[in-house]
Coordinates of C-alpha atoms and ligand atoms in Angstrom, one line a residue:
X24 CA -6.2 34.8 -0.7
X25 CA -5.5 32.1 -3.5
X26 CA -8.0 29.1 -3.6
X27 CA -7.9 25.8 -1.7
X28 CA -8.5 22.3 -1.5
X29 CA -9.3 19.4 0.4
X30 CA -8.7 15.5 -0.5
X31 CA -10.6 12.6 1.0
X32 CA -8.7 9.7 0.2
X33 CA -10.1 6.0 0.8
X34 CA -8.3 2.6 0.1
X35 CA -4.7 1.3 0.1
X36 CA -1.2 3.2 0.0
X37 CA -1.3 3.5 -3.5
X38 CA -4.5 5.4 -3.3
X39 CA -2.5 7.9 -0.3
X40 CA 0.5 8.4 -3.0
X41 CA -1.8 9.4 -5.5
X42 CA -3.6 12.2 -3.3
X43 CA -0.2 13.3 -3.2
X44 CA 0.0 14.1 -6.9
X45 CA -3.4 15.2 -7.1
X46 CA -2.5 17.8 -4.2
X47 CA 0.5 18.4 -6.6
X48 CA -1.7 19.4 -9.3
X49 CA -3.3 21.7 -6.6
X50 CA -0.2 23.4 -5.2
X51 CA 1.1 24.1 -8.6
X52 CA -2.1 25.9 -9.8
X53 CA -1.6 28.3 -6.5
X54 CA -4.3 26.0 -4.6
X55 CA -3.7 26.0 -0.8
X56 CA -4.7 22.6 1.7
X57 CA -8.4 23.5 3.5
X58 CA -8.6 22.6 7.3
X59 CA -12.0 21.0 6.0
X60 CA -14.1 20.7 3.3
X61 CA -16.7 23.4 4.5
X62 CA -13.9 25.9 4.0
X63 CA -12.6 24.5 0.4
X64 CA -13.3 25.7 -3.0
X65 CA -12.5 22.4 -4.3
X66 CA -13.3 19.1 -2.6
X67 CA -11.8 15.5 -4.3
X68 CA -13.0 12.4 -3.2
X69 CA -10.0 9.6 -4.3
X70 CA -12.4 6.5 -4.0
X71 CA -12.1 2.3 -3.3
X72 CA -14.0 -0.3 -4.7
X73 CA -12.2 -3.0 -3.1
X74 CA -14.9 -4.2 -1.0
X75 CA -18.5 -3.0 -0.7
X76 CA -17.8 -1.8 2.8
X77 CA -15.5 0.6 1.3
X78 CA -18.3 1.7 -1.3
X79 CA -20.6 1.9 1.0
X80 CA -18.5 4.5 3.1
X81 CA -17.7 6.1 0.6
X82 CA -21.1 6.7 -0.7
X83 CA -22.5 7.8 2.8
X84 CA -19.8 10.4 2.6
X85 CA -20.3 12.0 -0.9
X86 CA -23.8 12.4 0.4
X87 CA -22.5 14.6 3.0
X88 CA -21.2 16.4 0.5
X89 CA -25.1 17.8 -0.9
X90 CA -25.3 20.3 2.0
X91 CA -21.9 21.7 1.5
X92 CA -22.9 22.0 -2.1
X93 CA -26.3 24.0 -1.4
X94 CA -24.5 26.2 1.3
X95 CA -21.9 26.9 -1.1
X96 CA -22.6 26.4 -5.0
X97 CA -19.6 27.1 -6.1
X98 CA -17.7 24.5 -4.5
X99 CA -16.1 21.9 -7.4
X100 CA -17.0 18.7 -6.5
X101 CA -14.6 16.0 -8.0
X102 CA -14.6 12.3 -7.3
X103 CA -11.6 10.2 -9.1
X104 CA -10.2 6.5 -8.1
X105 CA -11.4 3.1 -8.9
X106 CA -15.0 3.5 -8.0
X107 CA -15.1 5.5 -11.1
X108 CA -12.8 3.5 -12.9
X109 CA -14.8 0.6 -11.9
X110 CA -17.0 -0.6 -15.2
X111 CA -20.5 1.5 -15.1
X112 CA -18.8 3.3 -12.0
X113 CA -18.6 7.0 -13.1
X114 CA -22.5 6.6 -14.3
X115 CA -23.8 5.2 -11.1
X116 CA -22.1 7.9 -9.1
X117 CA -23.8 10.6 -11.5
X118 CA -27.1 9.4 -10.6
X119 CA -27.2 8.8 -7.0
X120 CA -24.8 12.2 -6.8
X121 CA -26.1 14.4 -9.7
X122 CA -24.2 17.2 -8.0
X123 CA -20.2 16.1 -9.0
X124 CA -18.8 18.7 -11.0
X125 CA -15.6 16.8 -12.4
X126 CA -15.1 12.7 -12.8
X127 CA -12.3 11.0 -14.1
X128 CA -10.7 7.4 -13.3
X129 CA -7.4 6.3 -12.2
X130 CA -5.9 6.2 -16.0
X131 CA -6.3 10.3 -16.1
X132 CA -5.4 11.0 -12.5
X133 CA -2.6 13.5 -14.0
X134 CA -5.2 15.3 -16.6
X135 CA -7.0 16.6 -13.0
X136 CA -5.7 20.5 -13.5
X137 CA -6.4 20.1 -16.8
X138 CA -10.4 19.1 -16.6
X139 CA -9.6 22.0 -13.4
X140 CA -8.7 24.8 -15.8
X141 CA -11.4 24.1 -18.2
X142 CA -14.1 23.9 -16.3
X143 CA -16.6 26.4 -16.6
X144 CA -19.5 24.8 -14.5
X145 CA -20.3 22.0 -16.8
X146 CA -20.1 18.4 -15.9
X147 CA -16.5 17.3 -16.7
X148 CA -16.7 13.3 -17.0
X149 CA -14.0 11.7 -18.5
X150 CA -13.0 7.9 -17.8
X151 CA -10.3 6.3 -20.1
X152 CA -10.4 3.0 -20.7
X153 CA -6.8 2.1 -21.3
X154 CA -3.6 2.8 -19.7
X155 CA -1.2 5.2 -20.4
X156 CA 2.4 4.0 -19.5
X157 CA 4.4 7.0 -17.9
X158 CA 2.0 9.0 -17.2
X159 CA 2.7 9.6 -14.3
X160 CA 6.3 10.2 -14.1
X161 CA 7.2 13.7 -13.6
X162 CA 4.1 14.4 -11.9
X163 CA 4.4 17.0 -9.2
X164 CA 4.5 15.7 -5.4
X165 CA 3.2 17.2 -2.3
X166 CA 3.6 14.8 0.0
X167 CA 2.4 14.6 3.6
X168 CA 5.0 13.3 5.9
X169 CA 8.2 14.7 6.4
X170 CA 10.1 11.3 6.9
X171 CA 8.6 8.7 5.1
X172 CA 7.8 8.8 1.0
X173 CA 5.7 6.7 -1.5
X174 CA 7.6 6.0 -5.1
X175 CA 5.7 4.0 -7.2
X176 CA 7.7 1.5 -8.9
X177 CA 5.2 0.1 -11.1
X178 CA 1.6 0.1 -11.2
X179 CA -1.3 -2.5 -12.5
X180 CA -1.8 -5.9 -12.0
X181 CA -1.9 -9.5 -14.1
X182 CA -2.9 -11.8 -11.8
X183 CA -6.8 -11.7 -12.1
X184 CA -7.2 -13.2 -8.3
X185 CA -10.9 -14.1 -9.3
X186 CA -12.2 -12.1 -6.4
X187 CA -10.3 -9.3 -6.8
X188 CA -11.6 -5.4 -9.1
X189 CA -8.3 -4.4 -8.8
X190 CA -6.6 -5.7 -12.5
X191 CA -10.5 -4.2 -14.0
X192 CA -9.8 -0.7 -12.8
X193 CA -5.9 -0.4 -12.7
X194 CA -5.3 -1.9 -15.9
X195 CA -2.5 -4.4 -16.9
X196 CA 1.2 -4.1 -15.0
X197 CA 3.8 -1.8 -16.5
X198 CA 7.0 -0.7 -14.7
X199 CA 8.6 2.5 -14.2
X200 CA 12.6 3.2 -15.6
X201 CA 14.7 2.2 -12.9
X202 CA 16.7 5.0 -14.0
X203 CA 13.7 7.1 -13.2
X204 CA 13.0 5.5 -9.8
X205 CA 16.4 5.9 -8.8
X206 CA 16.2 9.8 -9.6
X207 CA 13.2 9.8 -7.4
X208 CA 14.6 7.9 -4.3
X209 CA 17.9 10.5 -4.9
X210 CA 15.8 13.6 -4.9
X211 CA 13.8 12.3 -1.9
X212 CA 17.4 11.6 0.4
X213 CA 18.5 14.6 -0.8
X214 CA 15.4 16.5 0.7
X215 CA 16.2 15.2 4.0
X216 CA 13.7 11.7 3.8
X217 CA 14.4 8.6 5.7
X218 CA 11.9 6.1 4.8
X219 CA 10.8 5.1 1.3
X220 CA 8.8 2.5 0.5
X221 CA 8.5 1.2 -3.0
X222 CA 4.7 0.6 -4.2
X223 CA 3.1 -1.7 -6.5
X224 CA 0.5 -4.2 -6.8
X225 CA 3.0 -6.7 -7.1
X226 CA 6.4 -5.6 -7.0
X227 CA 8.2 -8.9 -7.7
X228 CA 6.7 -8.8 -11.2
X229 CA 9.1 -5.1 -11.6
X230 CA 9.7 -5.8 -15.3
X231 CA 12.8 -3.8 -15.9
X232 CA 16.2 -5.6 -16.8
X233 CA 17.8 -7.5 -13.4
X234 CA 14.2 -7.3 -12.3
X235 CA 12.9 -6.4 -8.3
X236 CA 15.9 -7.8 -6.7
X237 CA 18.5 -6.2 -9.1
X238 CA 15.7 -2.5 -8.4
X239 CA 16.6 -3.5 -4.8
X240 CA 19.9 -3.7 -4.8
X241 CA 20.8 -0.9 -6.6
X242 CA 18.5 1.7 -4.4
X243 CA 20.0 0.2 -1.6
X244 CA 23.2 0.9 -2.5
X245 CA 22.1 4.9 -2.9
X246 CA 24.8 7.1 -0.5
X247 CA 22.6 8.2 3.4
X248 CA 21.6 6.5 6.1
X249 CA 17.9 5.3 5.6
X250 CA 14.9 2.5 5.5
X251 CA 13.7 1.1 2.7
X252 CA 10.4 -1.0 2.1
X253 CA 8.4 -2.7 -0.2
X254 CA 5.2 -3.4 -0.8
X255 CA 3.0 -5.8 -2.1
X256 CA 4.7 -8.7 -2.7
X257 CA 2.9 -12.3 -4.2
X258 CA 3.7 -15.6 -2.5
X259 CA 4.2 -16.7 -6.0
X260 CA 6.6 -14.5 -7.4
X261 CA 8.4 -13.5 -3.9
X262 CA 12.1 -15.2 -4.7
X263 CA 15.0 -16.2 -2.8
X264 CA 17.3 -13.7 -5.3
X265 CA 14.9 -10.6 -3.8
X266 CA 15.1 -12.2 0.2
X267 CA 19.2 -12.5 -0.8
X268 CA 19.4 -8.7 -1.0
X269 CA 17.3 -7.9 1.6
X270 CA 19.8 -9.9 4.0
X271 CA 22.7 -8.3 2.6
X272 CA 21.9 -4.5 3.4
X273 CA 20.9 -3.3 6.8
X274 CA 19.0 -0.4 5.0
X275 CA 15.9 -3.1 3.8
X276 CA 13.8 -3.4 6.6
X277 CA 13.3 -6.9 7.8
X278 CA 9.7 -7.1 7.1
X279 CA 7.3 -8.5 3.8
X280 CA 3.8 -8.5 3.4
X281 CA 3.1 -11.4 2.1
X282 CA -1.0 -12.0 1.6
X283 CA -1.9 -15.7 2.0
X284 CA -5.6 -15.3 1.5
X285 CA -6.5 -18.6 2.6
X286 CA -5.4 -22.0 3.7
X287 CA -7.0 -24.1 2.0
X288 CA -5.7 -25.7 -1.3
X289 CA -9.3 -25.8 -2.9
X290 CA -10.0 -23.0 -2.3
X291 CA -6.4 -21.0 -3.1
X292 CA -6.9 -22.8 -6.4
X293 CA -10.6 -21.4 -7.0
X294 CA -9.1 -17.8 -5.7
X295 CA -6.4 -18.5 -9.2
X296 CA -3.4 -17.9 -6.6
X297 CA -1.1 -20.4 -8.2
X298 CA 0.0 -21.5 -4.9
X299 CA -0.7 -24.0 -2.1
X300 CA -0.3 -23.7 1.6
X301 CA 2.6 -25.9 1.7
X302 CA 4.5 -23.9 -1.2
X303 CA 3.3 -20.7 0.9
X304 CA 4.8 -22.1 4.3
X305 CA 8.0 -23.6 2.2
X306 CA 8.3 -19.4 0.9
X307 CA 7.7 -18.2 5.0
X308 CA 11.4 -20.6 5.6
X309 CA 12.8 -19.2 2.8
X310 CA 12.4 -15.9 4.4
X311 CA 13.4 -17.4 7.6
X312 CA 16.3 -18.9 7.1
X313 CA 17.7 -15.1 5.7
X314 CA 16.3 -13.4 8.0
X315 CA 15.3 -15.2 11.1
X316 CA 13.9 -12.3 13.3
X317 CA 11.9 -10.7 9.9
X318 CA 8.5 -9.4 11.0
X319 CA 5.8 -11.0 8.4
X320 CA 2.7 -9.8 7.9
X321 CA -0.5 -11.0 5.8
X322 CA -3.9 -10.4 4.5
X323 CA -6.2 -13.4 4.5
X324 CA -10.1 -13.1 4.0
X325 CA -12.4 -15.6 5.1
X326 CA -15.8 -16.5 3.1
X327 CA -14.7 -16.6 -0.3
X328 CA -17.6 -18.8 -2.1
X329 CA -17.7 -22.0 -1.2
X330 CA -15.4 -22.2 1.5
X331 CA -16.5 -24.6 4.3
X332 CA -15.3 -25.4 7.8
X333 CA -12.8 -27.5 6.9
X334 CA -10.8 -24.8 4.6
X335 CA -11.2 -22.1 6.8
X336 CA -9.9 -24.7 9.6
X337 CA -6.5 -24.8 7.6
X338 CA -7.0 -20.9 6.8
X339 CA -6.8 -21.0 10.8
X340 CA -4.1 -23.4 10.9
X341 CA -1.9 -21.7 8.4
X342 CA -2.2 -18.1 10.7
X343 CA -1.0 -20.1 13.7
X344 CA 2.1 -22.2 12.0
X345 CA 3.2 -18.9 10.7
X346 CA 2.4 -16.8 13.7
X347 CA 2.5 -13.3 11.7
X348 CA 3.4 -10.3 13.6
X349 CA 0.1 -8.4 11.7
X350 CA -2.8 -10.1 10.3
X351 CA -4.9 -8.1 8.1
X352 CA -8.4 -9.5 7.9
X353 CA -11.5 -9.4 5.7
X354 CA -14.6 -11.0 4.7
X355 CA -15.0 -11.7 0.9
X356 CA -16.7 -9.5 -0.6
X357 CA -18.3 -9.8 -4.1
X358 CA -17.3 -8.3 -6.7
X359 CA -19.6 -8.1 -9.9
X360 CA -17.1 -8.9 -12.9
X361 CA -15.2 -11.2 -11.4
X362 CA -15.0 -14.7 -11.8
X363 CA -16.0 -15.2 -8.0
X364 CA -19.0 -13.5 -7.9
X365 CA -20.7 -15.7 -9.8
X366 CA -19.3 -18.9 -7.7
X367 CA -22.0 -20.1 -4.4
X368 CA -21.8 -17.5 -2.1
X369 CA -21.3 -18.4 1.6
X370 CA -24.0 -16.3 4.2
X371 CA -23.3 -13.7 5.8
X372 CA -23.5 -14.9 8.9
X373 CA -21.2 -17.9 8.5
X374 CA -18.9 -15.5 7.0
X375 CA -19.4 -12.9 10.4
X376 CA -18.2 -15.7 12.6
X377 CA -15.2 -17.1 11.1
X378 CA -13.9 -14.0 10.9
X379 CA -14.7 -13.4 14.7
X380 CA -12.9 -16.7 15.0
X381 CA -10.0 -16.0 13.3
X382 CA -9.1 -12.7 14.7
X383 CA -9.6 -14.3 18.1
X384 CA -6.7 -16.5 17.3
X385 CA -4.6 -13.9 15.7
X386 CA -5.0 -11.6 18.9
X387 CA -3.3 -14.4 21.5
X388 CA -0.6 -14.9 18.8
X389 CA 0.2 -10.8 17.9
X390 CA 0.4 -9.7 21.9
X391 CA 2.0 -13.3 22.1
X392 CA 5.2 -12.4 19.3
X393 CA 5.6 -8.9 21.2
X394 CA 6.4 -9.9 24.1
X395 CA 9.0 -12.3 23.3
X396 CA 10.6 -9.0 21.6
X397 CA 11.1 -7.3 25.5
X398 CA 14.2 -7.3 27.1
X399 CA 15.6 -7.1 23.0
X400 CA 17.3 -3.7 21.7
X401 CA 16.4 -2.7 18.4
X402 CA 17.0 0.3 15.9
X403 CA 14.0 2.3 15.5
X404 CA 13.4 5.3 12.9
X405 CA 11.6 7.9 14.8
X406 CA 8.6 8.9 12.4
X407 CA 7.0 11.4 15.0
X408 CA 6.9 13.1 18.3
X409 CA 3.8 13.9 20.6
X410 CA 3.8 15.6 24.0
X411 CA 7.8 14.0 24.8
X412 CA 6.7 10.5 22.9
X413 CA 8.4 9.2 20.2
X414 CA 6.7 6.8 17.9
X415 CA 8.4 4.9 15.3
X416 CA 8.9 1.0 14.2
X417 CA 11.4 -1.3 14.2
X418 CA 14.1 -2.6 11.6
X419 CA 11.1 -5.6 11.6
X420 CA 8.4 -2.8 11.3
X421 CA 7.1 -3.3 14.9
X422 CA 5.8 -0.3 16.6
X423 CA 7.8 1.3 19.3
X424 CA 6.8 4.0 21.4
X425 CA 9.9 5.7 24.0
X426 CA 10.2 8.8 25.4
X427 CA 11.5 11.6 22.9
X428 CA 14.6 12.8 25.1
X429 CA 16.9 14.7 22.6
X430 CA 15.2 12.4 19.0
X431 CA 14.0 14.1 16.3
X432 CA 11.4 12.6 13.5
X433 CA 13.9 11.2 11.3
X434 CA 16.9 9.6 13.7
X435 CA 17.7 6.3 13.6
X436 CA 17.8 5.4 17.3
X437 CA 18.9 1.9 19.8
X438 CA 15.9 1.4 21.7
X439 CA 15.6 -1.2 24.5
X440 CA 12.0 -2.8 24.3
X441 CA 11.2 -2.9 28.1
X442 CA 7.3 -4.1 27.8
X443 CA 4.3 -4.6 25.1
X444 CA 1.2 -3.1 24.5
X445 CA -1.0 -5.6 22.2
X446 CA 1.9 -5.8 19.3
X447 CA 3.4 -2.8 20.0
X448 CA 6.4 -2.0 22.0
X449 CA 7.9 0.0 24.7
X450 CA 11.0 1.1 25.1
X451 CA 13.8 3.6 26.6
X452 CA 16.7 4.8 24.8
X453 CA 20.4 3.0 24.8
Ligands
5AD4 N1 -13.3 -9.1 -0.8 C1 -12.6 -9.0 0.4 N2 -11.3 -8.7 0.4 C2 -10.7 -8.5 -0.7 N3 -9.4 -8.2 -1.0 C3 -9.2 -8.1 -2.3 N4 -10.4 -8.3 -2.9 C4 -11.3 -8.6 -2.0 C5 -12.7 -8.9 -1.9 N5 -13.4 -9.0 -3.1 C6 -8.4 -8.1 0.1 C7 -7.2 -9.1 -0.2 C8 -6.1 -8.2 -0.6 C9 -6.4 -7.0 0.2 C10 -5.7 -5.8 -0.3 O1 -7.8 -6.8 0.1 O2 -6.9 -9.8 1.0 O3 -4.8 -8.8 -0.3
SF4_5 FE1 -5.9 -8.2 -6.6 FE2 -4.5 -10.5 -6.8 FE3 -3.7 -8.4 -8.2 FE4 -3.4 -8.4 -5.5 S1 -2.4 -9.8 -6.9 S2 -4.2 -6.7 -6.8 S3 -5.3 -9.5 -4.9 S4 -5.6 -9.5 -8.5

């Protein structure tokens, strides 16, 4: 029997791709998945520090980890990601978790086997502190679904949101060869996927000559019949060139994810957004007048230091001018190293009941949108079947669940949508 692994993964989708190569690295060394991590011979933690809530998690879970490592020393223990990317990170974790075996950060994710195939049972901690652009291309996949795929198209950030870790552990934006992504998406169709989504921080800042939209364009325009996404866009970068080309093919879903943050002016200006509520709305009828059925979605936080009634009022009024299909919400969290965390912090408890507030509101309008999408017949890629039920979303990236009758994963289907469930859909076949 050949050794295995298992891979906790926390955070966003960028975090899920990146499990993906590390389970590369894995497969190609002979490594096998484990069912759990009590029957794995190594265990890898892929960590968040977005919000303490996630760090917190994450911490409760590595401490699981101490009994699986007395019952069976020679487990390797390796935790990787932007908690230990995250300045003073990989030391912290050391201390509280003296029983880690391999560290590294988000800069060296693809020198894993190598710290792998050294190690000898010493501590292996190794954290770079600069980027290495292309690192990552060529990196072996093993990716877990059978319809949808991840391709990075650039990775980083700039915009030092001054609430936000993520520029501090994944370093300053650099894109990927469109050349190279276009070999990717090719490979991927040719293996049968249907769904690709492109991933970045911010994917309207793709740096390459003719920029995201020209990107866009040109992978739509790759031979097969299948969906393509993006995400994450900024309001202040999302333009009407990249909105243009989304109208133009049928392949782009009709959906962005388009994070607002807040309503407020003040406090969008303290948050170094480089937008206002007005330009943000002025954006949302851009998008609108392309693509008038698009499904929008956002992530807004409430809390953020020094906000008071009156901007999260507009945060609230914002939310219900826009009416998004899907409303991500948080509370700030801070975030020592960024500018906000040394701003006035708003309690807790302030912070506990806006938020109760606000996804009060955003549960009339969700349910609300859905329903106004029965009786409507959409196209739907199936993603998955259980027990005779399909489950997939719509062009506008609303769930639909119909009964499976002859789909497979993968089919593009016509799907009437004959009632709602909260913002989901369903439907029968046409
Ligand atoms: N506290 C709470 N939420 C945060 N986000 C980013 N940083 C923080 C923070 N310090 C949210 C933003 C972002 C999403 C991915 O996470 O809304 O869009
Ligand atoms: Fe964080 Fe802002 Fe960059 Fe998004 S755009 S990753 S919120 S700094």
């Amino acid at each position: 029997m050949g050794k295995s692994y298992y891979i906790s993964t926390f955070g966003c989708q960028m975090n899920v791709h990146e499990s993906e190569k590390l389970a590369g690295l894995l497969s190609v060394r002979g490594y096998f998945e484990a069912l759990s991590p009590e029957k794995a011979d190594v265990i890898v933690f892929n960590t968040c520090c977005i919000r303490e809530t996630a760090e917190t998690r994450i911490a409760g879970r590595l401490g699981n980890l101490k009994r699986i490592k007395e019952e069976n020393p020679r487990v390797i223990l390796a935790v990787c990601g932007c908690m230990t990317q995250k300045k003073g990170g990989a030391e912290a974790l050391i201390k509280r978790f003296p029983y880690i075996d391999i560290i590294f950060g988000t800069h060296n994710l693809t020198q894993f086997g190598a710290y792998l195939d050294a190690y000898e049972g010493k501590k292996t901690v190794e954290i770079w502190e600069k980027e290495t652009p292309g690192e990552e291309d060529g990196t072996a996949v093993k990716r877990a679904g059978t319809v949808n795929a991840w391709v990075n198209i650039m990775y980083g950030c700039n915009n030092f949101c001054s609430y936000c870790i993520v520029p501090y552990v994944r370093g300053r934006e650099r894109s990927r060869k469109k050349a190279d992504i276009l070999a990717d998406m090719r490979g991927l169709l040719d293996e049968g996927y249907k769904e690709i989504t492109l991933l970045g921080q911010n994917v309207n800042s793709y740096g390459e000559p003719g920029g995201f939209s020209g990107l866009l364009a040109d992978a739509a325009a790759l031979s097969g019949t299948f969906k393509l996404k993006f995400m994450t866009s900024h309001p202040k970068d999302l333009t009407e060139d990249v909105v243009r080309v989304m109208a133009m093919s049928d392949k782009l879903a009709a959906h962005i994810h388009l994070p607002v943050q807040s309503g407020s002016d003040r406090v969008l200006s303290l948050m170094n957004r480089k937008y206002t509520g007005k330009k943000y709305l002025e954006t949302i009828d851009m998008i609108r007048k392309y693509l008038p059925n698009a499904g929008l979605s956002s992530d807004v936080m409430v809390g953020f230091p020094t906000e008071t009634e009156a901007d999260f009022l507009d945060t609230v009024r914002l939310v219900e001018t826009v009416r998004f299909s899907n409303l991500f919400t948080f509370i700030y969290s801070r975030r020592s190293g960024t500018p906000a965390a040394d701003m006035a912090q708003i309690p807790y408890k302030v912070k506990q009941e806006r938020i109760a507030r606000l996804i009060a509101r955003q549960k009339e309008i969700g349910p609300a949108l859905a329903g106004e999408a029965v009786g409507r017949v959409f196209t739907v890629l199936c993603e998955e079947i259980h027990g005779g039920v399909a489950r997939g979303k719509t062009q506008c990236e609303r769930e639909m669940t119909f009964p499976a009758d002859g789909v497979k994963p993968g089919d593009f289907v016509r799907v009437r949508a004959l009632r709602h469930k909260n913002t989901g859909l369903i439907g029968e076949l046409v």
